[in-house]
PDB file of C-alpha atoms in Angstrom:
ATOM      1  CA  HIS O   1     -13.743  20.020 -23.171  1.00 62.00           C
ATOM      2  CA  GLU O   2     -10.537  22.142 -23.150  1.00 77.00           C
ATOM      3  CA  ALA O   3     -10.316  22.450 -19.445  1.00 79.00           C
ATOM      4  CA  PRO O   4     -10.225  18.417 -18.943  1.00 82.00           C
ATOM      5  CA  ARG O   5      -7.878  18.010 -21.834  1.00 86.00           C
ATOM      6  CA  ARG O   6      -5.463  20.726 -20.313  1.00 88.00           C
ATOM      7  CA  MET O   7      -5.887  19.240 -16.748  1.00 88.00           C
ATOM      8  CA  MET O   8      -5.101  15.758 -18.090  1.00 88.00           C
ATOM      9  CA  ASN O   9      -2.226  16.481 -19.566  1.00 90.00           C
ATOM     10  CA  LEU O  10      -0.593  18.478 -16.603  1.00 91.00           C
ATOM     11  CA  VAL O  11      -1.477  15.201 -15.056  1.00 91.00           C
ATOM     12  CA  ASP O  12       0.436  12.970 -17.403  1.00 92.00           C
ATOM     13  CA  GLY O  13       3.415  15.340 -17.360  1.00 93.00           C
ATOM     14  CA  PHE O  14       3.569  15.026 -13.510  1.00 92.00           C
ATOM     15  CA  LEU O  15       3.336  11.501 -13.961  1.00 93.00           C
ATOM     16  CA  ASN O  16       5.591  11.392 -16.593  1.00 93.00           C
ATOM     17  CA  ARG O  17       8.189  12.829 -14.147  1.00 93.00           C
ATOM     18  CA  LEU O  18       8.013   9.758 -11.848  1.00 94.00           C
ATOM     19  CA  THR O  19       8.948   6.354 -11.885  1.00 93.00           C
ATOM     20  CA  MET O  20       6.527   3.709 -10.589  1.00 93.00           C
ATOM     21  CA  TYR O  21       8.673   3.456  -7.949  1.00 93.00           C
ATOM     22  CA  ARG O  22       8.689   6.706  -6.996  1.00 95.00           C
ATOM     23  CA  LEU O  23       5.049   7.865  -6.962  1.00 96.00           C
ATOM     24  CA  THR O  24       4.113   4.549  -4.986  1.00 95.00           C
ATOM     25  CA  LEU O  25       6.444   6.176  -2.673  1.00 96.00           C
ATOM     26  CA  TYR O  26       4.935   9.869  -2.491  1.00 96.00           C
ATOM     27  CA  TYR O  27       1.891   8.199  -1.977  1.00 96.00           C
ATOM     28  CA  CYS O  28       2.354   5.687   0.949  1.00 96.00           C
ATOM     29  CA  ALA O  29       4.454   8.580   2.577  1.00 97.00           C
ATOM     30  CA  ALA O  30       1.787  11.105   2.020  1.00 96.00           C
ATOM     31  CA  LEU O  31      -1.137   8.519   3.403  1.00 95.00           C
ATOM     32  CA  LEU O  32       1.330   8.085   6.639  1.00 95.00           C
ATOM     33  CA  GLY O  33       1.861  11.759   6.620  1.00 96.00           C
ATOM     34  CA  LEU O  34      -2.105  12.840   6.807  1.00 95.00           C
ATOM     35  CA  GLY O  35      -2.650   9.942   9.140  1.00 94.00           C
ATOM     36  CA  LEU O  36      -0.380  11.205  11.535  1.00 94.00           C
ATOM     37  CA  VAL O  37      -2.236  14.330  11.966  1.00 95.00           C
ATOM     38  CA  LEU O  38      -5.135  13.012  12.004  1.00 94.00           C
ATOM     39  CA  SER O  39      -3.686  10.575  14.931  1.00 93.00           C
ATOM     40  CA  LEU O  40      -3.042  13.815  16.857  1.00 93.00           C
ATOM     41  CA  PHE O  41      -7.072  14.826  17.189  1.00 92.00           C
ATOM     42  CA  GLY O  42      -7.892  10.623  17.541  1.00 90.00           C
ATOM     43  CA  ILE O  43      -9.312  11.008  13.943  1.00 91.00           C
ATOM     44  CA  VAL O  44      -7.205   7.507  13.074  1.00 89.00           C
ATOM     45  CA  GLN O  45      -6.114   4.754  15.482  1.00 81.00           C
ATOM     46  CA  GLY O  46      -3.191   4.184  16.924  1.00 81.00           C
ATOM     47  CA  GLY O  47      -1.853   7.610  17.979  1.00 89.00           C
ATOM     48  CA  PRO O  48       1.198   9.541  16.663  1.00 93.00           C
ATOM     49  CA  LEU O  49       3.913   7.976  19.195  1.00 93.00           C
ATOM     50  CA  ALA O  50       3.232   4.482  17.493  1.00 93.00           C
ATOM     51  CA  ILE O  51       2.882   5.253  14.198  1.00 94.00           C
ATOM     52  CA  ILE O  52       6.302   7.325  14.092  1.00 95.00           C
ATOM     53  CA  SER O  53       8.051   4.105  16.171  1.00 94.00           C
ATOM     54  CA  SER O  54       6.014   1.483  14.089  1.00 95.00           C
ATOM     55  CA  THR O  55       7.550   3.481  10.778  1.00 96.00           C
ATOM     56  CA  ALA O  56      11.072   3.936  11.955  1.00 96.00           C
ATOM     57  CA  THR O  57      11.537   0.279  13.200  1.00 95.00           C
ATOM     58  CA  LEU O  58       9.962  -1.080   9.768  1.00 97.00           C
ATOM     59  CA  LEU O  59      12.247   1.152   7.644  1.00 97.00           C
ATOM     60  CA  ALA O  60      15.467  -0.369   9.722  1.00 97.00           C
ATOM     61  CA  ALA O  61      14.568  -3.544   9.473  1.00 97.00           C
ATOM     62  CA  CYS O  62      13.454  -3.231   5.653  1.00 97.00           C
ATOM     63  CA  LEU O  63      16.340  -1.240   4.677  1.00 97.00           C
ATOM     64  CA  GLY O  64      18.784  -3.137   6.394  1.00 97.00           C
ATOM     65  CA  SER O  65      17.789  -6.628   5.751  1.00 97.00           C
ATOM     66  CA  ASN O  66      17.629  -5.425   1.980  1.00 96.00           C
ATOM     67  CA  PHE O  67      21.429  -4.411   2.534  1.00 96.00           C
ATOM     68  CA  ILE O  68      22.433  -7.808   4.078  1.00 96.00           C
ATOM     69  CA  PHE O  69      20.827  -9.838   1.437  1.00 94.00           C
ATOM     70  CA  SER O  70      21.958  -7.878  -1.525  1.00 94.00           C
ATOM     71  CA  ARG O  71      25.358  -8.348  -0.135  1.00 93.00           C
ATOM     72  CA  LEU O  72      24.747 -11.901   0.246  1.00 93.00           C
ATOM     73  CA  TRP O  73      23.056 -12.574  -2.953  1.00 91.00           C
ATOM     74  CA  LYS O  74      25.852 -10.536  -4.648  1.00 89.00           C
ATOM     75  CA  VAL O  75      23.080  -8.369  -6.333  1.00 89.00           C
ATOM     76  CA  ARG O  76      22.181  -4.501  -6.614  1.00 87.00           C
ATOM     77  CA  GLY O  77      20.035  -3.703  -4.036  1.00 83.00           C
ATOM     78  CA  ASN O  78      16.691  -1.436  -4.513  1.00 88.00           C
ATOM     79  CA  PRO O  79      16.512   1.047  -1.604  1.00 94.00           C
ATOM     80  CA  GLU O  80      13.284   2.588  -3.207  1.00 95.00           C
ATOM     81  CA  SER O  81      11.753  -0.734  -3.299  1.00 94.00           C
ATOM     82  CA  SER O  82      12.454  -1.685   0.305  1.00 96.00           C
ATOM     83  CA  ILE O  83      11.589   1.933   1.508  1.00 97.00           C
ATOM     84  CA  ILE O  84       7.988   1.151  -0.200  1.00 97.00           C
ATOM     85  CA  THR O  85       7.463  -2.295   1.326  1.00 97.00           C
ATOM     86  CA  ALA O  86       8.181  -0.804   4.733  1.00 97.00           C
ATOM     87  CA  LEU O  87       5.632   2.044   4.266  1.00 97.00           C
ATOM     88  CA  ILE O  88       3.032  -0.303   3.269  1.00 96.00           C
ATOM     89  CA  LEU O  89       3.379  -2.322   6.331  1.00 97.00           C
ATOM     90  CA  ALA O  90       3.408   0.870   7.938  1.00 96.00           C
ATOM     91  CA  LEU O  91      -0.007   1.523   6.642  1.00 95.00           C
ATOM     92  CA  ILE O  92      -1.741  -1.961   7.291  1.00 93.00           C
ATOM     93  CA  LEU O  93       0.037  -3.479  10.659  1.00 94.00           C
ATOM     94  CA  CYS O  94      -1.669  -1.932  13.591  1.00 91.00           C
ATOM     95  CA  PRO O  95       0.849   1.043  14.583  1.00 92.00           C
ATOM     96  CA  VAL O  96       2.789   0.047  18.028  1.00 90.00           C
ATOM     97  CA  SER O  97       4.842   1.528  20.447  1.00 82.00           C
ATOM     98  CA  PRO O  98       8.222   0.271  21.360  1.00 77.00           C
ATOM     99  CA  PHE O  99       7.659   1.664  25.015  1.00 75.00           C
ATOM    100  CA  THR O 100       4.084   0.271  25.577  1.00 71.00           C
ATOM    101  CA  GLY O 101       4.715  -2.999  23.173  1.00 75.00           C
ATOM    102  CA  PRO O 102       7.888  -3.972  22.561  1.00 83.00           C
ATOM    103  CA  LYS O 103       6.592  -7.756  21.004  1.00 89.00           C
ATOM    104  CA  GLY O 104       4.592  -5.672  18.753  1.00 90.00           C
ATOM    105  CA  ALA O 105       7.639  -3.901  17.826  1.00 91.00           C
ATOM    106  CA  LEU O 106       9.550  -7.070  17.342  1.00 93.00           C
ATOM    107  CA  VAL O 107       7.147  -8.583  15.453  1.00 94.00           C
ATOM    108  CA  ILE O 108       6.400  -5.924  13.101  1.00 95.00           C
ATOM    109  CA  ALA O 109      10.394  -6.015  12.464  1.00 96.00           C
ATOM    110  CA  ILE O 110      10.107  -9.334  11.953  1.00 96.00           C
ATOM    111  CA  ALA O 111       7.283  -9.145   9.446  1.00 97.00           C
ATOM    112  CA  GLY O 112       9.458  -6.403   7.340  1.00 97.00           C
ATOM    113  CA  ILE O 113      12.435  -8.598   7.237  1.00 97.00           C
ATOM    114  CA  THR O 114      10.158 -11.301   6.141  1.00 97.00           C
ATOM    115  CA  GLY O 115       9.132  -9.212   3.269  1.00 95.00           C
ATOM    116  CA  ILE O 116      12.555  -8.513   1.810  1.00 96.00           C
ATOM    117  CA  ALA O 117      13.910 -12.152   2.270  1.00 95.00           C
ATOM    118  CA  SER O 118      10.937 -12.763   0.080  1.00 93.00           C
ATOM    119  CA  LYS O 119      12.338 -10.909  -2.318  1.00 92.00           C
ATOM    120  CA  TYR O 120      15.425 -12.951  -2.950  1.00 92.00           C
ATOM    121  CA  LEU O 121      14.104 -16.375  -1.643  1.00 90.00           C
ATOM    122  CA  LEU O 122      10.938 -16.661  -3.562  1.00 87.00           C
ATOM    123  CA  ALA O 123      12.190 -14.808  -6.873  1.00 79.00           C
ATOM    124  CA  PHE O 124      11.988 -16.533 -10.207  1.00 76.00           C
ATOM    125  CA  ARG O 125      14.727 -14.666 -12.732  1.00 72.00           C
ATOM    126  CA  ARG O 126      15.248 -11.779 -10.612  1.00 71.00           C
ATOM    127  CA  GLN O 127      11.498 -11.029  -9.997  1.00 75.00           C
ATOM    128  CA  HIS O 128       9.597 -11.594  -6.597  1.00 75.00           C
ATOM    129  CA  VAL O 129       6.843 -14.233  -7.255  1.00 80.00           C
ATOM    130  CA  PHE O 130       4.574 -12.733  -4.172  1.00 87.00           C
ATOM    131  CA  ASN O 131       4.165  -9.174  -3.374  1.00 91.00           C
ATOM    132  CA  PRO O 132       6.924  -8.700  -0.422  1.00 94.00           C
ATOM    133  CA  ALA O 133       4.162  -6.666   1.664  1.00 94.00           C
ATOM    134  CA  ALA O 134       1.210  -8.836   1.494  1.00 93.00           C
ATOM    135  CA  LEU O 135       3.179 -12.237   2.137  1.00 94.00           C
ATOM    136  CA  ALA O 136       4.657  -9.918   5.174  1.00 96.00           C
ATOM    137  CA  ALA O 137       1.634  -8.993   6.408  1.00 94.00           C
ATOM    138  CA  LEU O 138       0.068 -12.615   5.735  1.00 94.00           C
ATOM    139  CA  PHE O 139       3.355 -14.607   7.941  1.00 95.00           C
ATOM    140  CA  SER O 140       2.741 -11.496  10.567  1.00 94.00           C
ATOM    141  CA  GLY O 141      -0.663 -12.891  11.063  1.00 93.00           C
ATOM    142  CA  LEU O 142      -0.496 -16.626  10.387  1.00 93.00           C
ATOM    143  CA  VAL O 143       2.717 -17.001  12.934  1.00 94.00           C
ATOM    144  CA  PHE O 144       2.236 -14.029  15.027  1.00 93.00           C
ATOM    145  CA  GLY O 145      -1.844 -13.578  15.178  1.00 91.00           C
ATOM    146  CA  SER O 146      -0.993  -9.750  14.151  1.00 88.00           C
ATOM    147  CA  PHE O 147      -3.267  -9.411  10.921  1.00 89.00           C
ATOM    148  CA  ALA O 148      -3.340  -6.864   8.874  1.00 90.00           C
ATOM    149  CA  THR O 149      -5.949  -4.196  10.125  1.00 85.00           C
ATOM    150  CA  TRP O 150      -5.388  -1.308   6.969  1.00 78.00           C
ATOM    151  CA  TRP O 151      -5.667   1.684   9.936  1.00 84.00           C
ATOM    152  CA  VAL O 152      -5.431   4.201   7.305  1.00 81.00           C
ATOM    153  CA  GLY O 153      -9.317   3.098   5.899  1.00 80.00           C
ATOM    154  CA  ASN O 154     -10.682   5.628   7.390  1.00 85.00           C
ATOM    155  CA  SER O 155     -13.313   7.901   5.514  1.00 88.00           C
ATOM    156  CA  ALA O 156     -11.497  11.246   6.716  1.00 92.00           C
ATOM    157  CA  LEU O 157      -8.436   9.671   4.259  1.00 92.00           C
ATOM    158  CA  LEU O 158     -10.350   8.296   1.912  1.00 89.00           C
ATOM    159  CA  PRO O 159      -9.853  11.623  -0.610  1.00 93.00           C
ATOM    160  CA  LEU O 160      -6.280  10.933  -0.397  1.00 94.00           C
ATOM    161  CA  VAL O 161      -6.696   7.436  -0.993  1.00 91.00           C
ATOM    162  CA  ALA O 162      -8.951   7.833  -4.147  1.00 89.00           C
ATOM    163  CA  LEU O 163      -6.722  10.966  -5.385  1.00 93.00           C
ATOM    164  CA  GLY O 164      -3.273   8.643  -5.208  1.00 93.00           C
ATOM    165  CA  GLY O 165      -5.292   5.388  -6.434  1.00 89.00           C
ATOM    166  CA  ALA O 166      -6.470   7.231  -9.463  1.00 89.00           C
ATOM    167  CA  LEU O 167      -2.574   8.721 -10.605  1.00 93.00           C
ATOM    168  CA  VAL O 168      -1.393   5.429  -9.877  1.00 91.00           C
ATOM    169  CA  LEU O 169      -3.849   3.660 -12.527  1.00 88.00           C
ATOM    170  CA  ARG O 170      -3.628   6.582 -14.888  1.00 90.00           C
ATOM    171  CA  LYS O 171       0.454   6.057 -14.456  1.00 90.00           C
ATOM    172  CA  VAL O 172       0.061   2.283 -15.240  1.00 85.00           C
ATOM    173  CA  SER O 173      -2.986   2.998 -17.854  1.00 80.00           C
ATOM    174  CA  ARG O 174      -5.523   0.848 -16.190  1.00 72.00           C
ATOM    175  CA  LEU O 175      -8.550   3.174 -15.415  1.00 70.00           C
ATOM    176  CA  ARG O 176     -10.652   1.354 -17.679  1.00 76.00           C
ATOM    177  CA  LEU O 177     -10.137  -2.254 -16.502  1.00 75.00           C
ATOM    178  CA  VAL O 178     -10.782  -0.982 -12.714  1.00 74.00           C
ATOM    179  CA  GLY O 179     -14.025   0.564 -13.893  1.00 77.00           C
ATOM    180  CA  VAL O 180     -15.216  -2.575 -15.428  1.00 82.00           C
ATOM    181  CA  PHE O 181     -14.455  -4.418 -12.809  1.00 74.00           C
ATOM    182  CA  PHE O 182     -16.363  -2.190 -10.146  1.00 74.00           C
ATOM    183  CA  ALA O 183     -19.374  -1.652 -12.537  1.00 80.00           C
ATOM    184  CA  ALA O 184     -19.307  -5.527 -12.574  1.00 82.00           C
ATOM    185  CA  PHE O 185     -19.107  -5.891  -8.627  1.00 74.00           C
ATOM    186  CA  LEU O 186     -21.560  -3.361  -7.663  1.00 77.00           C
ATOM    187  CA  VAL O 187     -23.919  -5.415 -10.466  1.00 79.00           C
ATOM    188  CA  PHE O 188     -23.410  -8.639  -9.093  1.00 79.00           C
ATOM    189  CA  MET O 189     -23.637  -7.391  -5.453  1.00 73.00           C
ATOM    190  CA  THR O 190     -26.803  -5.502  -5.711  1.00 75.00           C
ATOM    191  CA  ALA O 191     -28.234  -8.716  -7.686  1.00 78.00           C
ATOM    192  CA  LEU O 192     -26.939 -10.877  -5.037  1.00 75.00           C
ATOM    193  CA  ALA O 193     -28.971  -8.601  -2.316  1.00 73.00           C
ATOM    194  CA  ILE O 194     -31.737  -8.626  -3.762  1.00 75.00           C
ATOM    195  CA  ILE O 195     -32.166 -12.257  -4.166  1.00 80.00           C
ATOM    196  CA  ASN O 196     -31.877 -12.362  -0.561  1.00 76.00           C
ATOM    197  CA  GLY O 197     -34.755 -10.413  -0.345  1.00 74.00           C
ATOM    198  CA  LEU O 198     -33.243  -6.985  -0.047  1.00 70.00           C
ATOM    199  CA  PRO O 199     -35.109  -3.822  -1.985  1.00 69.00           C
ATOM    200  CA  ALA O 200     -32.822  -2.569  -4.794  1.00 61.00           C
ATOM    201  CA  ASP O 201     -32.323   0.934  -3.553  1.00 64.00           C
ATOM    202  CA  MET O 202     -31.627  -0.633   0.200  1.00 64.00           C
ATOM    203  CA  ALA O 203     -29.014  -3.503  -1.763  1.00 59.00           C
ATOM    204  CA  LEU O 204     -27.532  -0.537  -3.413  1.00 59.00           C
ATOM    205  CA  GLN O 205     -27.076   2.117  -0.687  1.00 61.00           C
ATOM    206  CA  GLY O 206     -25.887  -0.962   1.510  1.00 58.00           C
ATOM    207  CA  ILE O 207     -23.207  -1.510  -0.959  1.00 55.00           C
ATOM    208  CA  LEU O 208     -22.180   2.433  -1.248  1.00 55.00           C
TER     209      LEU O 208
END
């Protein structure tokens, strides 16, 4: 038991040195970096040029609009939050290159601006009501038909997704809550599959 405890102490020490913003930023950047490398070998969709240009477009749109809105509202902006919004959108919106899809590049730029605008326009007591990236992705889908694709949802990226997710959950102390949720989800989906006539082993295999 000493080795796992020592490992958790190291992990907690690492997490305690980071803010939640900084951890999320590093996590998203790592996913994008690995996705970019894998795109060179055709393992993930989009291609390196599209991933780089989409990310750069979103960063420019989010940081630029955050600067403007913070000046208009006369409040101190949070660049880290804007960068995180841009990186999340870069991970969930289909990568596009301005050279091959200028309309698509404009759409993701507008989506980024919409996400940042929601932090100022849809806020209560200086706290945004909706997740900016989620609202931006919804806006992009409903208005332009460019829905979120989560292009990094690839088995090759799964280890990093799982590791980063576990670190975030450890940071916010929600590991037990998520574990209970997944256990309940597994039981419910297995029971539903059995009710629909699937054998228990096939139902479980299909869920996993």
